[in-house]
XYZ file of C-alpha atoms in Angstrom:
420
model
C 80.921 97.611 99.762
C 83.124 97.354 102.864
C 83.641 93.815 104.139
C 83.917 93.587 107.919
C 86.664 91.229 109.160
C 85.253 88.471 111.393
C 87.192 89.788 114.399
C 85.289 93.073 114.171
C 81.842 91.673 113.343
C 80.361 91.916 116.854
C 81.338 95.575 117.094
C 79.737 96.213 113.705
C 76.522 94.310 114.436
C 75.914 95.107 118.105
C 77.690 98.319 119.066
C 76.134 101.712 118.303
C 77.010 103.704 115.191
C 78.277 106.427 117.557
C 81.673 104.727 117.826
C 84.451 106.741 116.186
C 88.114 105.982 116.959
C 87.748 102.321 116.020
C 86.724 103.314 112.487
C 90.151 104.792 111.822
C 91.983 101.968 113.597
C 90.348 98.701 112.404
C 92.109 96.337 114.781
C 91.181 94.491 117.963
C 93.657 95.638 120.596
C 94.598 93.103 123.232
C 97.615 94.332 125.220
C 99.407 97.585 125.886
C 102.575 98.636 127.647
C 104.323 101.978 127.749
C 104.007 103.718 124.375
C 102.834 100.635 122.472
C 99.584 98.776 121.878
C 99.382 95.264 120.445
C 96.424 93.784 118.604
C 95.234 90.200 118.971
C 97.159 89.220 115.835
C 100.415 90.365 117.410
C 100.861 93.591 115.420
C 102.468 96.386 117.471
C 101.459 100.042 117.198
C 103.347 103.036 118.515
C 100.787 105.108 120.406
C 100.823 108.863 119.732
C 97.234 109.120 121.000
C 97.701 108.131 124.654
C 94.046 107.613 125.420
C 93.197 111.120 124.195
C 95.604 112.395 126.842
C 94.498 110.035 129.622
C 97.737 108.050 129.570
C 100.467 110.630 130.117
C 102.535 107.955 131.888
C 101.936 105.281 129.255
C 99.927 102.063 129.248
C 100.161 99.840 132.314
C 102.881 101.931 133.888
C 104.705 99.454 136.157
C 104.971 101.805 139.150
C 101.269 102.618 139.092
C 100.286 99.032 138.314
C 102.186 97.765 141.347
C 100.425 100.269 143.634
C 97.037 99.298 142.186
C 97.602 95.544 142.475
C 98.788 95.856 146.071
C 95.724 97.926 146.954
C 93.280 95.497 145.325
C 94.967 92.442 146.841
C 94.581 93.811 150.351
C 90.848 94.412 149.713
C 91.142 98.169 149.681
C 87.886 100.064 149.214
C 86.874 100.277 145.540
C 83.656 102.294 145.665
C 83.420 104.975 148.296
C 81.089 107.779 147.126
C 82.396 110.757 149.136
C 83.200 108.765 152.266
C 86.552 109.294 153.942
C 88.947 106.502 152.950
C 92.639 105.876 153.362
C 93.101 106.026 149.573
C 91.407 109.408 149.300
C 93.380 110.787 152.236
C 96.663 109.630 150.707
C 95.775 111.294 147.407
C 94.709 114.582 149.010
C 97.846 114.781 151.154
C 100.080 113.968 148.189
C 98.288 116.431 145.895
C 98.641 119.180 148.492
C 102.298 118.475 149.269
C 103.567 117.746 145.751
C 101.377 119.980 143.569
C 99.463 122.715 145.370
C 101.824 123.855 148.141
C 105.014 124.151 146.016
C 103.061 126.315 143.534
C 101.389 128.359 146.287
C 97.958 127.536 144.861
C 95.065 128.211 147.265
C 92.645 125.590 146.000
C 90.011 123.457 147.649
C 89.523 120.052 145.974
C 86.150 118.750 144.799
C 85.506 115.262 143.399
C 82.583 115.919 141.040
C 82.350 112.584 139.231
C 84.517 110.357 137.061
C 84.746 112.321 133.795
C 85.995 115.643 132.494
C 82.554 116.927 131.633
C 81.495 116.276 135.262
C 84.257 118.637 136.351
C 83.214 121.291 133.820
C 79.548 121.060 134.825
C 80.469 121.541 138.483
C 82.701 124.510 137.615
C 79.903 126.203 135.659
C 77.360 125.540 138.412
C 79.662 126.900 141.089
C 80.520 130.038 139.116
C 76.834 130.791 138.552
C 76.033 130.132 142.198
C 78.847 132.405 143.430
C 78.073 135.308 141.090
C 74.302 134.918 140.863
C 74.442 135.229 137.076
C 73.697 132.751 134.273
C 75.918 133.738 131.338
C 79.324 132.162 130.774
C 81.753 133.249 128.063
C 83.771 130.661 126.139
C 85.946 130.887 123.031
C 85.814 130.002 119.364
C 86.831 126.374 118.693
C 86.602 125.493 122.385
C 85.765 121.973 123.531
C 84.649 121.352 127.106
C 82.631 118.128 127.039
C 79.508 116.424 125.706
C 76.925 116.992 128.441
C 74.534 119.909 127.931
C 76.237 122.525 130.097
C 79.631 121.684 128.625
C 78.248 121.682 125.080
C 76.839 125.174 125.648
C 80.430 126.451 125.994
C 81.799 124.248 123.177
C 82.335 125.677 119.708
C 82.123 122.687 117.353
C 78.853 122.840 115.386
C 78.651 119.065 114.846
C 78.996 118.297 118.552
C 76.597 121.088 119.547
C 73.962 119.800 117.136
C 73.894 116.480 118.964
C 72.249 118.162 121.960
C 68.900 118.278 120.185
C 67.791 121.329 122.184
C 68.892 124.981 122.302
C 72.164 125.470 124.156
C 71.769 128.632 126.174
C 73.608 130.907 128.624
C 76.908 130.570 126.763
C 78.480 133.305 124.634
C 81.492 132.707 122.347
C 84.318 135.211 122.008
C 87.393 135.128 119.702
C 90.256 132.942 120.934
C 93.816 134.225 120.743
C 94.858 135.058 117.163
C 91.382 134.312 115.791
C 91.728 137.400 113.577
C 95.380 136.677 112.666
C 96.648 139.512 114.854
C 94.640 142.172 113.008
C 92.383 143.017 115.958
C 93.609 144.035 119.449
C 93.076 141.374 122.099
C 89.615 141.471 123.742
C 88.525 144.588 121.820
C 85.119 143.098 120.990
C 84.692 141.386 124.365
C 85.482 144.459 126.432
C 83.370 146.743 124.233
C 80.344 144.498 124.771
C 80.942 144.424 128.517
C 81.135 148.228 128.729
C 78.205 149.001 126.391
C 74.846 148.959 128.175
C 73.184 148.465 124.797
C 75.263 145.474 123.669
C 72.749 142.827 124.730
C 75.418 140.779 126.499
C 74.259 139.660 129.912
C 76.949 140.179 132.540
C 78.863 136.868 132.608
C 79.472 134.921 135.793
C 82.664 133.460 134.382
C 84.938 132.902 131.422
C 86.093 129.360 130.604
C 89.230 128.781 128.531
C 91.727 126.133 127.434
C 95.308 127.397 127.308
C 95.824 125.043 124.375
C 92.713 123.997 122.471
C 93.157 120.283 121.849
C 90.013 119.231 119.996
C 89.853 122.690 118.405
C 93.068 122.143 116.454
C 96.014 122.643 118.860
C 95.484 126.380 119.091
C 98.012 127.762 121.584
C 97.152 130.845 123.613
C 100.060 133.210 124.244
C 101.053 133.792 127.851
C 100.411 137.538 127.481
C 96.903 136.833 126.131
C 96.119 134.659 129.152
C 97.428 137.328 131.536
C 95.305 139.959 129.813
C 92.274 137.656 130.080
C 92.837 137.247 133.809
C 93.119 141.032 134.198
C 89.889 141.533 132.250
C 88.077 139.006 134.465
C 89.295 140.775 137.610
C 88.242 144.210 136.329
C 84.817 143.008 135.256
C 84.039 140.828 138.304
C 84.025 137.553 136.350
C 85.538 134.274 137.491
C 88.276 132.722 135.353
C 87.917 128.966 134.757
C 90.801 127.101 133.119
C 89.835 123.760 131.614
C 93.037 121.744 132.079
C 91.444 118.368 131.445
C 93.643 117.435 128.488
C 96.487 119.942 128.805
C 97.061 119.576 132.546
C 98.970 116.854 134.422
C 102.188 117.833 132.665
C 101.160 117.736 129.013
C 102.584 121.190 128.222
C 105.537 120.976 130.629
C 104.408 122.288 134.011
C 101.838 120.263 135.918
C 99.239 122.921 135.098
C 99.275 124.385 131.609
C 98.675 127.902 132.959
C 101.848 127.985 135.062
C 103.932 129.406 132.204
C 101.634 132.443 132.009
C 101.956 133.134 135.724
C 98.200 133.283 136.299
C 96.090 131.800 139.099
C 92.616 130.883 137.804
C 89.662 131.019 140.163
C 88.552 127.525 139.121
C 90.474 124.702 137.413
C 89.148 121.435 136.002
C 91.307 118.289 135.777
C 90.574 114.798 134.526
C 92.089 112.429 131.924
C 95.618 111.844 133.301
C 94.982 112.845 136.906
C 94.537 109.150 137.818
C 97.701 108.355 135.868
C 96.496 104.909 134.834
C 93.517 105.681 132.645
C 91.052 105.122 135.488
C 88.043 107.483 135.566
C 88.648 110.440 137.876
C 88.195 114.190 137.781
C 88.753 117.196 140.015
C 87.299 120.646 140.256
C 89.702 122.984 142.054
C 88.672 126.427 143.284
C 89.791 129.191 145.585
C 88.657 128.674 149.155
C 86.350 131.697 149.280
C 84.301 130.192 146.420
C 83.453 127.047 148.391
C 79.809 127.898 149.058
C 78.352 124.498 148.154
C 75.671 123.028 150.382
C 76.350 119.387 151.353
C 75.180 117.124 148.528
C 74.354 120.034 146.217
C 76.510 118.461 143.510
C 77.243 114.758 143.743
C 77.632 111.530 141.781
C 77.701 107.819 142.514
C 81.209 107.305 141.128
C 82.932 110.408 142.478
C 84.875 108.215 144.911
C 86.848 105.919 142.581
C 89.388 104.764 145.141
C 91.612 102.717 142.795
C 92.050 105.945 140.812
C 93.095 107.760 143.999
C 95.738 105.087 144.542
C 97.287 105.376 141.092
C 96.977 109.182 141.138
C 98.969 109.443 144.354
C 101.560 106.990 143.017
C 101.929 109.051 139.818
C 102.455 112.283 141.734
C 105.057 110.660 143.980
C 106.878 109.000 141.097
C 106.892 111.827 138.548
C 106.290 115.179 140.241
C 108.173 115.158 143.527
C 111.564 116.081 142.018
C 110.802 118.396 139.072
C 112.364 116.138 136.444
C 109.181 115.373 134.496
C 108.735 118.981 133.397
C 112.328 119.206 132.136
C 112.017 115.892 130.284
C 108.743 116.920 128.618
C 110.200 120.205 127.406
C 113.264 118.382 126.031
C 111.058 115.849 124.217
C 109.023 118.778 122.890
C 112.120 120.302 121.333
C 112.776 116.975 119.618
C 109.253 117.067 118.134
C 109.577 120.694 117.084
C 112.785 120.066 115.137
C 111.148 117.256 113.166
C 108.051 119.347 112.417
C 110.264 122.186 111.209
C 111.907 119.785 108.761
C 108.555 118.367 107.596
C 107.146 121.838 106.938
C 110.313 122.926 105.124
C 109.834 119.963 102.785
C 106.061 120.414 102.414
C 104.931 124.062 102.047
C 101.252 123.070 102.477
C 101.914 122.160 106.129
C 102.504 124.225 109.243
C 102.635 123.340 112.915
C 102.078 124.627 116.434
C 102.218 123.271 119.955
C 103.812 123.221 123.414
C 105.504 120.564 125.523
C 104.301 117.218 124.160
C 101.144 118.331 122.361
C 101.609 119.361 118.736
C 99.456 119.856 115.684
C 100.434 119.573 112.017
C 97.911 121.393 109.820
C 97.524 121.093 106.058
C 96.071 123.466 103.478
C 93.929 120.583 102.207
C 91.809 119.506 105.208
C 91.486 115.933 103.912
C 95.235 115.479 104.047
C 95.366 115.101 107.834
C 93.055 112.078 107.756
C 95.145 110.555 104.966
C 98.323 111.021 107.005
C 96.734 109.336 110.029
C 95.474 106.455 107.881
C 98.913 105.894 106.385
C 100.516 106.083 109.822
C 98.156 103.336 111.031
C 99.238 101.144 108.123
C 102.827 101.749 109.215
C 102.068 100.794 112.833
C 101.317 104.117 114.529
C 98.213 105.599 116.175
C 97.505 109.254 115.360
C 94.250 111.205 115.492
C 93.027 114.388 113.841
C 91.591 117.502 115.447
C 90.211 120.859 114.393
C 86.748 121.846 113.090
C 87.411 120.149 109.734
C 89.726 117.424 111.103
C 92.461 119.312 109.291
C 95.148 118.890 111.971
C 97.249 115.820 112.763
C 97.453 115.732 116.543
C 100.580 114.425 118.280
C 99.917 113.328 121.853
C 102.527 110.704 122.853
C 102.960 109.564 126.462
C 105.192 111.885 128.487
C 107.236 108.816 129.436
C 108.024 107.868 125.831
C 111.711 107.121 125.274
C 113.769 109.319 122.918
C 114.156 106.290 120.628
C 110.409 105.637 120.475
C 109.740 109.321 119.920
C 112.252 109.364 117.075
C 110.654 106.263 115.559
C 107.233 107.868 115.665
C 108.470 111.114 114.155
C 110.123 109.207 111.311
C 106.845 107.405 110.676
C 105.000 110.718 110.701
C 107.436 112.227 108.190
C 107.089 109.187 105.940
C 103.283 109.371 106.144
C 103.346 113.031 105.166
C 105.609 112.348 102.177
C 103.602 109.356 100.981
C 100.306 111.262 101.060
C 101.570 114.357 99.247
């Protein structure tokens, strides 16, 4: 029988059984700054979770906090629906000048609601509206959100089962290297598209993550992504890149698809777009796709103005000079060297990743959870990913110092050794 500490009793007695992260981290967190969280007993934890990728710039980033406090203290608009506000204008101008224009990206900006799945739902709706078709192709081990449209293009059987109804109009295809390189890229997909007897309805769009986060840190090769874009163009399908977790600099460039040199038709952003952990999401799309009728997709909280304030401050502070990308790639090399050493010592482990998102997979699926549990005991927050939770997922803030990163990697290595 598990005895619940008094500090956690209200969560146990009153909060729904649906809660998950708190089960692996049985502490009551009280404060957070940078790459560290502190519980109410004063214990400090190095955070390699970063709000599931929502805190790329760390907890309570002082630059963003100052902008937010100043805005609130002057009674800036908090709730604005889709009204024009000074905060929204400042964000749009900054996003255009710092992100879109330097990359020559031709996107219109839509505020679909506060969460990532809102952005995905709007992307799917728009693609179907533009093409006049219902089917959307996704990929094995994909994760795109927990609302019904997003679940229909998500691979995880456990999450899909929670819908309680059939999930339709989504068709899965093999992600990059699904067959360990034994089958040519898109052989099955293209054959179905060309065969009038295949039973595959002509898709409106294809939705893809360049790096599958929840799916196990599965990294798509740049050449695979380019070939996917070419296939979409040839077959009159829109290409949607879900950059909710891997965008905003997580893989190096602001957008994770930049390295591949592609320009998706539609892009979804959320998580770290506000920079401060405030709810915010964007759906970006090429101008010719903007065929929405006014109010055809909306939401009460699509105008979270404090999030616009911190988002603009984050872009100004970290993306105006190009240094963030270089720093992330350098930190990524530091991670890679440690993972190489861990895997050389433990032949049951192997790793993969890009930038500052990495996965350490074990032959025994239960090992990843044991590593994360030991890391928590040692003062570090790590989560698992993959269909069997077989991958330890490393997702530190992009602003983590080299010393903190080294500390976390040492803790990871110790956790791997002590669970062998």
